[in-house]
Every structure is written in C-alpha cells, then in structure tokens.
Coordinates of C-alpha atoms in Angstrom, one line a residue:
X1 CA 109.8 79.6 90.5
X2 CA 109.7 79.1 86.7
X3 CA 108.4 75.9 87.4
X4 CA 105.3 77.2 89.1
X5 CA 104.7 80.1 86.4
X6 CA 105.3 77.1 83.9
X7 CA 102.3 75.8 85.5
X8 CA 100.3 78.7 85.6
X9 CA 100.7 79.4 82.1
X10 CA 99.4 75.9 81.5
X11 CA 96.1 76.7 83.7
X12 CA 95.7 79.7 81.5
X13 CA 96.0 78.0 78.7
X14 CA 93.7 75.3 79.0
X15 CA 90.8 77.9 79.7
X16 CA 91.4 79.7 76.8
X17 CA 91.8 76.8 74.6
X18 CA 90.3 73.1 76.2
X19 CA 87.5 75.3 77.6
X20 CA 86.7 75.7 73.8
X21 CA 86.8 72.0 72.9
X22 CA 84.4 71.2 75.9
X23 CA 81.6 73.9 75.1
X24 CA 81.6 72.9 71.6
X25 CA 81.2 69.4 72.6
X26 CA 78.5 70.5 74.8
X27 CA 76.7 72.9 72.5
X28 CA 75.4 75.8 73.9
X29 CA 71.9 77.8 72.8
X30 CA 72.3 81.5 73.8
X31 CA 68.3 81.9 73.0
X32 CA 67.2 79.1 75.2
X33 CA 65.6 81.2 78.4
X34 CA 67.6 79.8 81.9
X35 CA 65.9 78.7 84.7
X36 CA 67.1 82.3 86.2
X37 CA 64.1 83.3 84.7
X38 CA 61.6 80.8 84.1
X39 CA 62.0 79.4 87.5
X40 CA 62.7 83.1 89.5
X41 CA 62.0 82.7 93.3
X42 CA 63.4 85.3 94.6
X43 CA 65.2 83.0 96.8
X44 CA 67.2 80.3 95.3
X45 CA 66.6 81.1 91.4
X46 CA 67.4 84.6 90.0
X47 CA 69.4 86.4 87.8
X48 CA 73.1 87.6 88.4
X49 CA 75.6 89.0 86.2
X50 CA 78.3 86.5 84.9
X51 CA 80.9 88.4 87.0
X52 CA 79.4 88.3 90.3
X53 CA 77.9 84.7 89.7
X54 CA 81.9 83.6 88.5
X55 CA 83.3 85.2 91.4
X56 CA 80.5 83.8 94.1
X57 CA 81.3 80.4 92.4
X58 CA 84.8 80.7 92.7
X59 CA 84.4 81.4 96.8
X60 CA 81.7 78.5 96.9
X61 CA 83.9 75.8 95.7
X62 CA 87.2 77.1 97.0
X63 CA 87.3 76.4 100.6
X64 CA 90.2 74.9 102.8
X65 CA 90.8 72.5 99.9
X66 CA 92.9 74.5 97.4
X67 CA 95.0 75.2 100.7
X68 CA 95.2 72.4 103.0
X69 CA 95.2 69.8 100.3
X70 CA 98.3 71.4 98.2
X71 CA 100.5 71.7 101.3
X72 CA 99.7 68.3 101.9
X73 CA 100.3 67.1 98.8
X74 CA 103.7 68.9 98.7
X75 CA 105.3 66.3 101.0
X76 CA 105.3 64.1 97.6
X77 CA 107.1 66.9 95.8
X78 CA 107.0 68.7 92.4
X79 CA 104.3 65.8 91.3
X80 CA 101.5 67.7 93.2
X81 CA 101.9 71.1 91.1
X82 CA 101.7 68.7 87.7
X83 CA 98.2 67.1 89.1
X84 CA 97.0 70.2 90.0
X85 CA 97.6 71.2 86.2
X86 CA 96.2 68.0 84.3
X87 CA 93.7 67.2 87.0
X88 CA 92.4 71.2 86.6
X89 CA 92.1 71.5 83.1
X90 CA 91.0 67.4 81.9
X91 CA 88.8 66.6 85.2
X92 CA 88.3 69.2 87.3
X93 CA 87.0 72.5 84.8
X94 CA 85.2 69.9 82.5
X95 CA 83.0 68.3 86.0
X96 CA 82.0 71.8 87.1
X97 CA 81.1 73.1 83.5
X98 CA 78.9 69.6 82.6
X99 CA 77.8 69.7 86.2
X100 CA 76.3 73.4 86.3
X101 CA 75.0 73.1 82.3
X102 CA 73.1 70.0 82.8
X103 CA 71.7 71.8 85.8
X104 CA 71.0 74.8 83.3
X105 CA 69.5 72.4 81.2
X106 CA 67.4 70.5 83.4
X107 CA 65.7 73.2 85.3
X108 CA 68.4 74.4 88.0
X109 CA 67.8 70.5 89.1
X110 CA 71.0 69.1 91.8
X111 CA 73.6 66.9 91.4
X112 CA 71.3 64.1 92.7
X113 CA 68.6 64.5 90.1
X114 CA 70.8 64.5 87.4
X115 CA 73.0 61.4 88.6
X116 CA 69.1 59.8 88.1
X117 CA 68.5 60.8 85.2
X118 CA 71.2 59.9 83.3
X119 CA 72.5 56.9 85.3
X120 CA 69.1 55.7 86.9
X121 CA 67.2 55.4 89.7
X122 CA 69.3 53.3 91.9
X123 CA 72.4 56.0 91.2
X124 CA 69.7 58.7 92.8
X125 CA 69.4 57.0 95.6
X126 CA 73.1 56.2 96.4
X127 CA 74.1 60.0 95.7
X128 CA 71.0 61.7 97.6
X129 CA 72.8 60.2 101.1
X130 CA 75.8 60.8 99.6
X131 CA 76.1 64.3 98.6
X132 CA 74.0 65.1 101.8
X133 CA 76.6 63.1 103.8
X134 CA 79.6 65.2 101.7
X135 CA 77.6 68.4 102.7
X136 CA 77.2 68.0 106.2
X137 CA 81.0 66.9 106.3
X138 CA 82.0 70.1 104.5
X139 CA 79.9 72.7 106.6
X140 CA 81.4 71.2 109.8
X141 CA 84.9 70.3 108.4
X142 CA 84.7 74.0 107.5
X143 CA 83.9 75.3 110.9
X144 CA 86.6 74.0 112.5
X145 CA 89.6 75.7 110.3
X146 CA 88.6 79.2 110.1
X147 CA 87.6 79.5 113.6
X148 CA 91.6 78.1 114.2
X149 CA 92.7 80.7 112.1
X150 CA 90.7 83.6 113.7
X151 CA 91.4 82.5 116.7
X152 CA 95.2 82.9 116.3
X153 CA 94.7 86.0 114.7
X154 CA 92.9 87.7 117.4
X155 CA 95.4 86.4 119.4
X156 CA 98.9 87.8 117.4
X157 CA 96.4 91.1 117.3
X158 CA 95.4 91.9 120.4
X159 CA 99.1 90.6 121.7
X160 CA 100.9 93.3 119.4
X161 CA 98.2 96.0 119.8
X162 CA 97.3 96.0 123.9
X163 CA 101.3 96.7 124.5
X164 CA 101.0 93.5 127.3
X165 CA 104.4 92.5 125.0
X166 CA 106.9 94.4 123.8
X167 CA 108.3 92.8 120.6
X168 CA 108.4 93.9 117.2
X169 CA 108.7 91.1 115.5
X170 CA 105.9 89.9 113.7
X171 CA 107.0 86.1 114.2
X172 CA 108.1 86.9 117.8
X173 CA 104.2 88.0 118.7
X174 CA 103.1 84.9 117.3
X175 CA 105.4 82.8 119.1
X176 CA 104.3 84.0 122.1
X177 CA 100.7 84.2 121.6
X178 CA 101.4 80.2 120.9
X179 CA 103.0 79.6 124.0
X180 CA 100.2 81.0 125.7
X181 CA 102.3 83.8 126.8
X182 CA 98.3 86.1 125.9
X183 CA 95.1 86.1 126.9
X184 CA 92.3 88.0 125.1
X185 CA 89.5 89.4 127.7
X186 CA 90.5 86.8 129.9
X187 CA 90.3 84.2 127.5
X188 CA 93.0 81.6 126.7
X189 CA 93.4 80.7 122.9
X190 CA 91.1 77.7 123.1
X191 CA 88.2 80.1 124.3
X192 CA 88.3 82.4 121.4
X193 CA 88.3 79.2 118.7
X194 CA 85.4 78.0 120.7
X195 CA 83.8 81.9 120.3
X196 CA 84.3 82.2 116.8
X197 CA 83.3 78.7 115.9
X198 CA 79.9 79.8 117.4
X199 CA 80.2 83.2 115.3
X200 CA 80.8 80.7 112.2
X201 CA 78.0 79.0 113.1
X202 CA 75.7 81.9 113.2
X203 CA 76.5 83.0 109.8
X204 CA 76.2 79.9 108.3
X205 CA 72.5 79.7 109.6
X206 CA 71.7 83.0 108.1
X207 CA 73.6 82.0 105.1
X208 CA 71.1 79.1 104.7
X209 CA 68.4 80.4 105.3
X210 CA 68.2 84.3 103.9
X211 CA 67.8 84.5 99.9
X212 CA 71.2 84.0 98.1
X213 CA 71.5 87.9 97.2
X214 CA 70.9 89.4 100.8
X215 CA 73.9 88.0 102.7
X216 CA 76.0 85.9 100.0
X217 CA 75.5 88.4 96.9
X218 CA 76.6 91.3 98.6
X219 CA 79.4 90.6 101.2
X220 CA 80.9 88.4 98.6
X221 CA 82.9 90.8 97.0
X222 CA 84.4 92.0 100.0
X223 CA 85.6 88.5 100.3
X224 CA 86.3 88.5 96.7
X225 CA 89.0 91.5 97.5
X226 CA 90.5 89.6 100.2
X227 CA 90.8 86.7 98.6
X228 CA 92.7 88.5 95.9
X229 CA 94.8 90.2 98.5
X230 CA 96.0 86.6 99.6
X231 CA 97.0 85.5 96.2
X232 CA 98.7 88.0 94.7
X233 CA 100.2 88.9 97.8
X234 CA 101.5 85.2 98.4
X235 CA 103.0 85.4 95.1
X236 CA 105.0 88.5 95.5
X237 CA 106.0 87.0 98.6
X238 CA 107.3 83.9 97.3
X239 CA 109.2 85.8 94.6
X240 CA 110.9 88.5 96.3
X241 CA 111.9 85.7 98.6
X242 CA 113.4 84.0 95.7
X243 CA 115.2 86.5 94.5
X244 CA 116.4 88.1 97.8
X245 CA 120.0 87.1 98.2
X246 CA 119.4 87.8 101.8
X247 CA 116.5 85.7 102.2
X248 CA 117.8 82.0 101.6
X249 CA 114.3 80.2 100.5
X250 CA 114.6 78.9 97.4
X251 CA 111.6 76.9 95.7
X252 CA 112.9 73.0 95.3
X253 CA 114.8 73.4 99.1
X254 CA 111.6 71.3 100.1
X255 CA 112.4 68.1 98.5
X256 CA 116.1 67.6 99.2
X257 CA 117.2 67.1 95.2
X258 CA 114.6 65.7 94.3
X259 CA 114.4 64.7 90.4
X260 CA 111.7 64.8 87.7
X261 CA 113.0 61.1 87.1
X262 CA 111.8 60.4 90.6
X263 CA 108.4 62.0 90.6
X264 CA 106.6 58.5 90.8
X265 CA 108.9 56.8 93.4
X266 CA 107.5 57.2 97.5
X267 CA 110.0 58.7 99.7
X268 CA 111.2 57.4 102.7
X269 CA 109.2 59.2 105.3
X270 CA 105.8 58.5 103.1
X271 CA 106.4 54.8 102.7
X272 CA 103.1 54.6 104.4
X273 CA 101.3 57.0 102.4
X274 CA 102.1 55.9 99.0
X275 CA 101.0 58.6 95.7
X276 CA 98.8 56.4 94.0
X277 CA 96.5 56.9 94.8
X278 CA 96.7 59.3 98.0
X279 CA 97.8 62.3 96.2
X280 CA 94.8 62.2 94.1
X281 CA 93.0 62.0 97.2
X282 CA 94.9 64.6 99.5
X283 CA 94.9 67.2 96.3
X284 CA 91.3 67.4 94.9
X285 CA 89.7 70.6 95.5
X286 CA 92.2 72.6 93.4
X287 CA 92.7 69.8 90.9
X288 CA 89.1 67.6 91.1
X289 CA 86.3 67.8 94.2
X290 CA 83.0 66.4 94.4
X291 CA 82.0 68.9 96.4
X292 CA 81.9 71.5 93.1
X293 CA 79.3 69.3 91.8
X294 CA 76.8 70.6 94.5
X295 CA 78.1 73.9 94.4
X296 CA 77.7 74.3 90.5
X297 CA 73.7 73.8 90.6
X298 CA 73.6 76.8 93.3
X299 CA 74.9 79.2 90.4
X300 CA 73.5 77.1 87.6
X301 CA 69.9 78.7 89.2
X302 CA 71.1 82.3 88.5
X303 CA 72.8 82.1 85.4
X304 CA 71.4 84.7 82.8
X305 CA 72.8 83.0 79.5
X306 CA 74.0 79.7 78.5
X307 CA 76.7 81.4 76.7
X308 CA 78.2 82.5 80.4
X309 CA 78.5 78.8 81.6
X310 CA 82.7 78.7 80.1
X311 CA 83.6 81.2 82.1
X312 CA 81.7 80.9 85.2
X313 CA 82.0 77.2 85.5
X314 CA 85.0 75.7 83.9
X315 CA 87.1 79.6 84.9
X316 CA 86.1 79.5 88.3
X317 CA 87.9 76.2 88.6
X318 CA 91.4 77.6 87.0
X319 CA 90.7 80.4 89.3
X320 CA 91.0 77.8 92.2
X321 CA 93.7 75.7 90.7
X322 CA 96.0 79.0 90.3
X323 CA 95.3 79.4 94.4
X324 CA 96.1 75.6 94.6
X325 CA 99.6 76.0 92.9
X326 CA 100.2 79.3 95.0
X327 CA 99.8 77.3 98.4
X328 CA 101.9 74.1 96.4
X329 CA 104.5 76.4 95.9
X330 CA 104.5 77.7 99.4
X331 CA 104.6 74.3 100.8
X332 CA 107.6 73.0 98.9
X333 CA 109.8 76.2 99.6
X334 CA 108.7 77.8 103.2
X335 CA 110.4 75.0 105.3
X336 CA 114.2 73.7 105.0
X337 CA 113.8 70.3 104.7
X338 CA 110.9 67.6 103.7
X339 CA 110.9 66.4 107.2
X340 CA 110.5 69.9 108.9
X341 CA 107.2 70.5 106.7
X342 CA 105.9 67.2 107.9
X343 CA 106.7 68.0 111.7
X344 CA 104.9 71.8 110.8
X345 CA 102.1 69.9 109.6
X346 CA 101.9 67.8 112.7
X347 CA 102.5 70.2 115.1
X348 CA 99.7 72.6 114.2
X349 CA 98.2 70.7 111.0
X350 CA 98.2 72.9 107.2
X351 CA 97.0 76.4 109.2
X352 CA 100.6 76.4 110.9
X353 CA 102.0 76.5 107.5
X354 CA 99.4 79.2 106.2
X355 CA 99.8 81.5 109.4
X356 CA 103.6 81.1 109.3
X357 CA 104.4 81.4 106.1
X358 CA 102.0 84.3 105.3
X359 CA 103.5 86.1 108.4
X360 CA 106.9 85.4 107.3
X361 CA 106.2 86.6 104.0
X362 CA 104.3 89.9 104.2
X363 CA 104.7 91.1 108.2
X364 CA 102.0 90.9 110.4
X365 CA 99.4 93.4 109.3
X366 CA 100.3 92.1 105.7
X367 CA 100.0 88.7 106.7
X368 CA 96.9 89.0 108.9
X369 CA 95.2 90.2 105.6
X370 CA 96.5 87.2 103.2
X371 CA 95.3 84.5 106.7
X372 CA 91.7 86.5 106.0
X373 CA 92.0 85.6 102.7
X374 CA 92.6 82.1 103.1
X375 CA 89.7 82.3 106.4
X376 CA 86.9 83.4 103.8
X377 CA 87.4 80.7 101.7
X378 CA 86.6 77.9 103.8
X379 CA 83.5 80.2 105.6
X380 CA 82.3 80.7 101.7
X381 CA 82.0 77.3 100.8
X382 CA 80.3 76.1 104.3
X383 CA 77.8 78.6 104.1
X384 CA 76.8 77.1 100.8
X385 CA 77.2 73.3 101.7
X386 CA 74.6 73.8 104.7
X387 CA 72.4 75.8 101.9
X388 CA 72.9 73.1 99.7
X389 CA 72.5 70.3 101.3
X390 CA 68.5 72.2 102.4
X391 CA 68.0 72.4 98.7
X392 CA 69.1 68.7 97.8
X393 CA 67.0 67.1 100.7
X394 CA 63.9 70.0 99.7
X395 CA 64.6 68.3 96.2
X396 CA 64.0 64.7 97.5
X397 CA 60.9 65.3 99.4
X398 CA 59.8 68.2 97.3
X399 CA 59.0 70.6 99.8
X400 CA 58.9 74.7 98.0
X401 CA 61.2 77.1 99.9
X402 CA 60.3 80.1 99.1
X403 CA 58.4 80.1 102.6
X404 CA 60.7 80.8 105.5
X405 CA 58.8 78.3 107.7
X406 CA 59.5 75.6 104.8
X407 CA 63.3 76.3 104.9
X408 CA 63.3 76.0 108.8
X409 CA 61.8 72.6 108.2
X410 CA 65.2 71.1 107.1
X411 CA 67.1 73.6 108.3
X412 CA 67.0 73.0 111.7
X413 CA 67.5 69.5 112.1
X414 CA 70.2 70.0 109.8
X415 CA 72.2 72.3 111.9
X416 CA 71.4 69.8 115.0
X417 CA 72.9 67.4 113.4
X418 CA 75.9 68.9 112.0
X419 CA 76.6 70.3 116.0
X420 CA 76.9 66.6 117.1
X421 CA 78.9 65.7 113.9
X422 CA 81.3 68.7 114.8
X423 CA 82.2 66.7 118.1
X424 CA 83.9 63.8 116.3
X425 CA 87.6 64.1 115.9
X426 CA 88.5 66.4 113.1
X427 CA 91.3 63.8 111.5
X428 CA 88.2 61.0 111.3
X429 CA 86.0 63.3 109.9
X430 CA 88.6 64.4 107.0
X431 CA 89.2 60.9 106.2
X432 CA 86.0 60.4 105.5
X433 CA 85.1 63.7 103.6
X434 CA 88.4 62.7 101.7
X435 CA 86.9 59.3 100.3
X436 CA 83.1 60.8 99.7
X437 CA 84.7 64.3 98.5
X438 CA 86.0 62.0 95.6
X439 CA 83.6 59.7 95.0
X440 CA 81.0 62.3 94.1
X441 CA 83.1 63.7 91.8
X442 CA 83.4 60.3 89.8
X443 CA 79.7 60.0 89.8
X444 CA 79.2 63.4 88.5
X445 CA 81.7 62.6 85.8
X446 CA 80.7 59.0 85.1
X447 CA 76.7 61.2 84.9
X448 CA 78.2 64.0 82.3
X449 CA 79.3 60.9 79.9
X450 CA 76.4 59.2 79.9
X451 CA 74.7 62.4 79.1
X452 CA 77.1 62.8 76.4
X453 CA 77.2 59.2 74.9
X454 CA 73.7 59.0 75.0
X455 CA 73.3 61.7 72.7
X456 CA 76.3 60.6 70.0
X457 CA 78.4 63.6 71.8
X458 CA 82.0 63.1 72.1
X459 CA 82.2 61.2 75.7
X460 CA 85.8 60.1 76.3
X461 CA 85.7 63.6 77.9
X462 CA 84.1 62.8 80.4
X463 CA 84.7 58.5 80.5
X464 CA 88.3 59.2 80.8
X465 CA 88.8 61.4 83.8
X466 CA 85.7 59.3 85.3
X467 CA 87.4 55.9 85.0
X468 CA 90.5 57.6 86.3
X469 CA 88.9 59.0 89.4
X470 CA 87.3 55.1 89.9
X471 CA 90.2 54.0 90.3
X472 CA 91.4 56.1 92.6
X473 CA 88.6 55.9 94.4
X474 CA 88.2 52.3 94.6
X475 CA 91.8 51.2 95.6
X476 CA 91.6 54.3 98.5
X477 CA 88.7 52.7 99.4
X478 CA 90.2 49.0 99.3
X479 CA 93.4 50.3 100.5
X480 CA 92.6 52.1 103.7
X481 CA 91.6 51.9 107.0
X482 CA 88.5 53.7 106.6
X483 CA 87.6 51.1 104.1
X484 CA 88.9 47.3 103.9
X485 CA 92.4 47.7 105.1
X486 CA 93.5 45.4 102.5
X487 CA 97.5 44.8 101.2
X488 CA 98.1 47.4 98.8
X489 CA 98.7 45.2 95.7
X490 CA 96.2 44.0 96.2
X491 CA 93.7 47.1 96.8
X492 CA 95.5 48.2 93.4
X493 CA 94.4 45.4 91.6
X494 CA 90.9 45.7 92.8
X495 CA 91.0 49.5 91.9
X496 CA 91.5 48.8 88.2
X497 CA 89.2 45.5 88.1
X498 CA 86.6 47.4 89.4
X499 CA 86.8 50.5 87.2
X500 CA 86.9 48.0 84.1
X501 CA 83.4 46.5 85.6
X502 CA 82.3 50.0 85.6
X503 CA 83.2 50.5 81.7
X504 CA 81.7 47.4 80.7
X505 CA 78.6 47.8 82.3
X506 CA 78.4 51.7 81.0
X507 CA 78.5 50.6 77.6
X508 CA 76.4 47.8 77.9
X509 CA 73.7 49.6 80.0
X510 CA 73.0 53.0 78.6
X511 CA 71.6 53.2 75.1
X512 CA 72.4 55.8 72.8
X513 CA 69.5 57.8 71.9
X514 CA 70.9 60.2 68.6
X515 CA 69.9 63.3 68.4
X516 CA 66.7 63.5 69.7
X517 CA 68.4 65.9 73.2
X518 CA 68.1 68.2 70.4
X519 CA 64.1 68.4 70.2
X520 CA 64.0 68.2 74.1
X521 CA 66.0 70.9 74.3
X522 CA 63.7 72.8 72.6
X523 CA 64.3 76.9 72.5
X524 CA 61.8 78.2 75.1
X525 CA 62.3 81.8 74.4
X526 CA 59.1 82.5 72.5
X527 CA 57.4 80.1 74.8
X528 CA 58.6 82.5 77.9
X529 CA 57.7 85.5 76.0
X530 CA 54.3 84.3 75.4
X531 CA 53.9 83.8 79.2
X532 CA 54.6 87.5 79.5

C-alpha cells in the first residue's frame, strides 16, 4: 500500500506545485469580467461558486473511466498507477485547465471553436463530427454500466430484504441473485437493467434539456457525498485488508512477483495486447480523456473569476486521478492471481470487479453505498455529454437555447439517434470511444500549444504531452483492428513518423504573433460596469 500513498502524495503534489507553473504560464486577470456574467442565460451561462462548480466538474468528467479503465489497466501491473501519476499531473490537469480558460477567454466558446481558432478551419471541421461522435458514444456507453450495476443491486437488495433467501452472507446473496436464484416483481435480472436503462434515459433527457442549476446544480451534491463515500470507504477497505492478518490480500498478490525492472516488458497472457500503446489507451480518463475537453467549456460558462480556474479545472482532474489509483489499487490486490482478474473481467466485464470487491470489502449495505458511488459517476458524465453535445451542434448552426422549443430542436433527434447507437454491441462501441476518447484529447492539447506558441508563451507544456498522445494515438490507430490492422512494428514506426509530421508542420504553420493576446484580452470590467 505504500506504493499507492506514494502515488497519491505525488497527485497532491503536482496540484500544489505544477498547477503553479501552468497558471503562471497562462496568466490569469482576476478583473477581467467571465462570460458567467457577460453572457448570463439563465440556462447554460451563470454564475456558481468555485466549490460547487469544482465538484460538478469533478462528477462531469469522472464517469466509468477512472474505474473501468484502471482495472483494466491493472492486468499490465504496477505501470498503470505510474501513468495515472505523470499522465495526471503533465497531460491530463494541464488539458482541462487550458481547455476550460481558453473557453473563459473566448466567450464560454466549445472545444470545437477553439480547435478553429487556434489550429484553423479545417481542424473545426474534423473536431465538430468528432467531439459530437465522442459525445453520443459517451452518453450511450454510459447507459449501459450503471443500469448493470443498479440492476445487480436491486437484485442482492430485494434478495436479502424479501426473506425469499435465508443467507447472511453478503457474498452469498449475491451469488445467488447471479445464478438467477431471484426475481424482483416477477422480473429476471435482465428485465430490471432493461428498466433502469429506460430510468437512465429519462434523466438524461431532463438533464439536457432543464437549465444546468435545476437538476445538475442541486442533486449534485448528493452525488458528491456518495461519491466520497466510495473513495474513502474503498480505501479503508483496502487497508484494513492489508493489514488484517486474517484477511490474506496483500497489494502486489496481483502480479505474481512482478518487478519494477519488468514494468515495460508484456506478460504472457497480454502478448496480444501489448502496453504501448494500449495502456495509454485503456487508462485515460483518470490519467488523460478527450472527453474533459467538452466537459470543461460546460463549467468554463459559470465560472465567477479567472483566479478559480486552478482549482476547478486542473484539481478536479487530481480529484479523478486519486479515484483512478483507488480502483488501480483494487484491481491489482482483490483477486489471487493475474489470470483470475482477467477471467473476473471476462466473466462479468470491470462491474464484476467493482460489485465484488466493494462487497467484499465493506458488507453489503456498506458496499451497496460505495457501488452507488461508482453508479453516479458514469450517470453524471452522460447527462452532460448529451447536454454537450446540444451545445456543440447549437454552436455550429448557431441556433440560441435559451428557448425550450430551440433545445428540443437538437435534442430530440439526438436522443433518437443515441437509442439506435445503444443497440450495437457494447465491446464495439468502447473500441471506438477508446480511439476518439483519445484523439480529442490530442487535438485539444496540440490547440492549447498553439495558443501558447502563438503568443511567445512557454508551449512545450502543451507540445510535449500533445506529441506524446499522437503517438499513441496514431500507432492504436495503425495497430488495430478498428483501424488498419497493420504488424505492430510497423504501426509503431508509423506512430512516431506521423507525430514528427505533425511537429514539423506546427512549427512551420502557425506564426507567432508576440504579445498582442495581451491587447485582445483586454480587461472588460469597466466596459461591463458601464453596461449596468
């Protein structure tokens, strides 16, 4: 467990001290007036306090990623906790904290318009489909895993509380509500998913549609609480289990001896799944996700002082890489053996591991609570995808919505469409959210540098992580099947050629422009007041 504290401590510290580096780079003015209030709707753009916004951001952008992805990434051992760390602090918190300030800066304006205007017309384009794509894939992707969860808790729940079992064993109840040993009102466990996926859906529409403090403001914290619960009742799990002579789990059983001198080498079992670059594929949200990038704008809207942005922006992502290492940690010390994760995983895919291990850990009552803590995250974030992705294609044909009718415009045909989506297999659809979950992210980054080097601001903040997500991105892309199915040298090779194109063309494209952000950036403040 120090290993994982280690790690923390490192998350902890790059907030309090990186976080610095990257808002002095930026160069915040705490008298310039936020689109909060120059732009106030009363739908999509008004002001929140920096707590509320930080912890509605953090619940936005943490959804079955910093869960799924870690317990995935766990099969490739110890490695995964040390991307979450670097990834978090170098990539990750410095995307979401460019991402939602350039939105500050620029009028509350999406991932899309920004990509435009720093990067160009053509970039627009490319990201409007894309991050609408990446939106519709993370509102349905996000269907699907909470209404598996809530469907096996009503199950162990009504098993354990209609008396229809006598056990009282919290692992025992669930074993037989698997087996199919309980029905709920008549219903089998594949009814109740299929009920609360249309419950999920339901909120999500209301979500989308209702201004952001009537539903998401105020039932937020409630989620807030439980996803606190979860954390810190994870951890004490995973400790006392530790220590617990009694209790045999110990944190490195996982990985069968594995070595720090072997963190780079495939095992046996993953020979087809090699780390680069599928760990930096399998682990993003957590470490780096797209996704963020059209989360950040959401909060960039109701963001009262630019002063705010460090914390709400670039803390909310250590807030999610801390749950990242939690569910790391959890995955390389629940299960005896390497192989017996990966058959866990199979069996019932990363919510097997969650419900298990939570149940294992803290009872069922206890456990029930941390599963509802993990179930809000994923429901949090695909509320705001749907919403989102409304705003991003509002943005693009610039239709207002402050009208109801207006929002029902896009919204409808949205949801149609993201019903049919829903009906594709869910391991296609997460290959594919995978590979555009990541690639938004590198355009975001390769936008915040250009931003930066444009303006004779310290870049290689931003160039570095972007031309190390490229690559990723590119050899994944070369590399597998949802791509060009090439040999893997090979797709390496191409990865790195291609990610040198894009350096060479950055710095032969974009022109520096000096200073003159600085007199577009003007302080509005007296302007405002004059408007008064």
């Amino acid at each position: 467990m120090l290993w994982f504290f280690f790690c923390v401590a490192m998350l902890l510290l790059g907030y309090f001290g990186y976080s610095r580096v990257i808002e002095k780079i930026f160069v915040v003015n705490p008298n310039r007036v936020t689109p909060a209030y120059t732009m106030n709707d009363g739908v999509d753009y008004m002001p929140m306090s920096k707590t509320k916004i930080w912890l509605i951001q953090l619940l936005n952008i943490a959804g079955t990623g910093p869960i799924f992805g870690p317990i995935l990434g766990a099969l490739y051992g110890p490695v995964a906790m040390l991307w979450i760390v670097v990834g978090c602090i170098f990539a990750g918190a410095v995307h979401d904290y460019f991402c939602g300030m350039l939105s500050v800066r620029n009028g509350g304006a999406s991932m899309p318009n920004l990509a435009g205007k720093y990067l160009g017309r053509p970039v627009k384009a490319f990201i409007n489909i894309l991050a609408v794509v990446l939106l519709l894939l993370v509102g349905v992707v996000f269907v699907a895993s909470p209404a598996q969860l809530m469907g096996t808790i009503t199950m162990d729940v009504f098993g354990a509380a209609s008396g229809s079992i006598s056990i009282s064993n919290a692992e025992e109840i669930h074993q037989v509500a698997e087996a199919g040993g309980i029905t709920v009102w008549g219903m089998d466990k594949a009814t109740v998913i299929s009920v609360w996926t249309g419950i999920i859906f339901i909120y999500y529409i209301l979500a989308t549609l209702l201004p952001v403090d009537k539903i998401i403001g105020r039932i937020y914290p409630f989620f807030g609480a439980l996803l606190l619960f979860m954390s810190v009742g994870m951890v004490y799990g995973l400790v006392s289990a530790d220590l617990s002579s009694a209790d045999p789990i110990s944190f490195y059983r996982s990985v069968d001896g594995m070595s720090f001198e072997k963190f780079f080498q495939n095992f046996e079992t993953r020979a087809d799944l090699p780390l680069w670059p599928l760990l930096f594929l399998t682990i993003s949200c957590g470490a780096l996700s797209g996704f963020h990038a059209t989360q950040s704008p959401l909060m960039a809207r109701c963001t009262e002082n630019e002063k705010e942005a460090r914390f709400i922006f670039y803390g909310a992502m250590i807030g999610e890489g801390v749950i990242a290492l939690v569910w790391c940690a959890v995955g390389l010390s629940f299960y005896d053996s390497l192989p017996d994760l990966l058959a866990a995983i199979k069996a019932g895919s990363p919510s097997k591991v969650v419900y298990d291990s939570s149940i294992h850990f803290l009872g069922l009552v206890g456990g029930i609570f941390a599963v509802l803590g993990v179930v809000v995250l994923p429901i949090t974030s695909g509320d705001t995808a749907f919403r989102a992705a409304r705003l991003v294609i509002a943005e693009f044909f610039h239709l207002e919505q402050k009208t109801l009718a207006k929002r029902l415009i896009i919204a409808v045909p949205l949801f149609v469409v993201g019903y049919i989506v829903s009906k594709v297999d869910f391991s296609i659809l997460w290959r594919y959210f995978t590979w555009a979950n990541q690639t938004t992210a590198m355009v975001m980054l390769w936008t915040a540098a250009a931003y930066l080097y444009r303006y004779n601001k310290f870049h290689w903040v931003c160039t570095i992580p972007a031309a190390f997500i490229s690559t990723v991105c590119f050899t994944y892309l070369a590399y597998n099947k949802i791509g060009f199915g090439l040999d893997y040298q090979l797709s390496v090779y191409i990865g790195f050629g291609l990610t040198a194109l894009c350096l060479v063309l950055f710095f032969t494209l974009l022109k520096p422009l000096g200073d003159r952000d600085e007199e577009a950036y003007v302080d509005n403040a007296k302007q405002y007041a004059d408007s008064k």
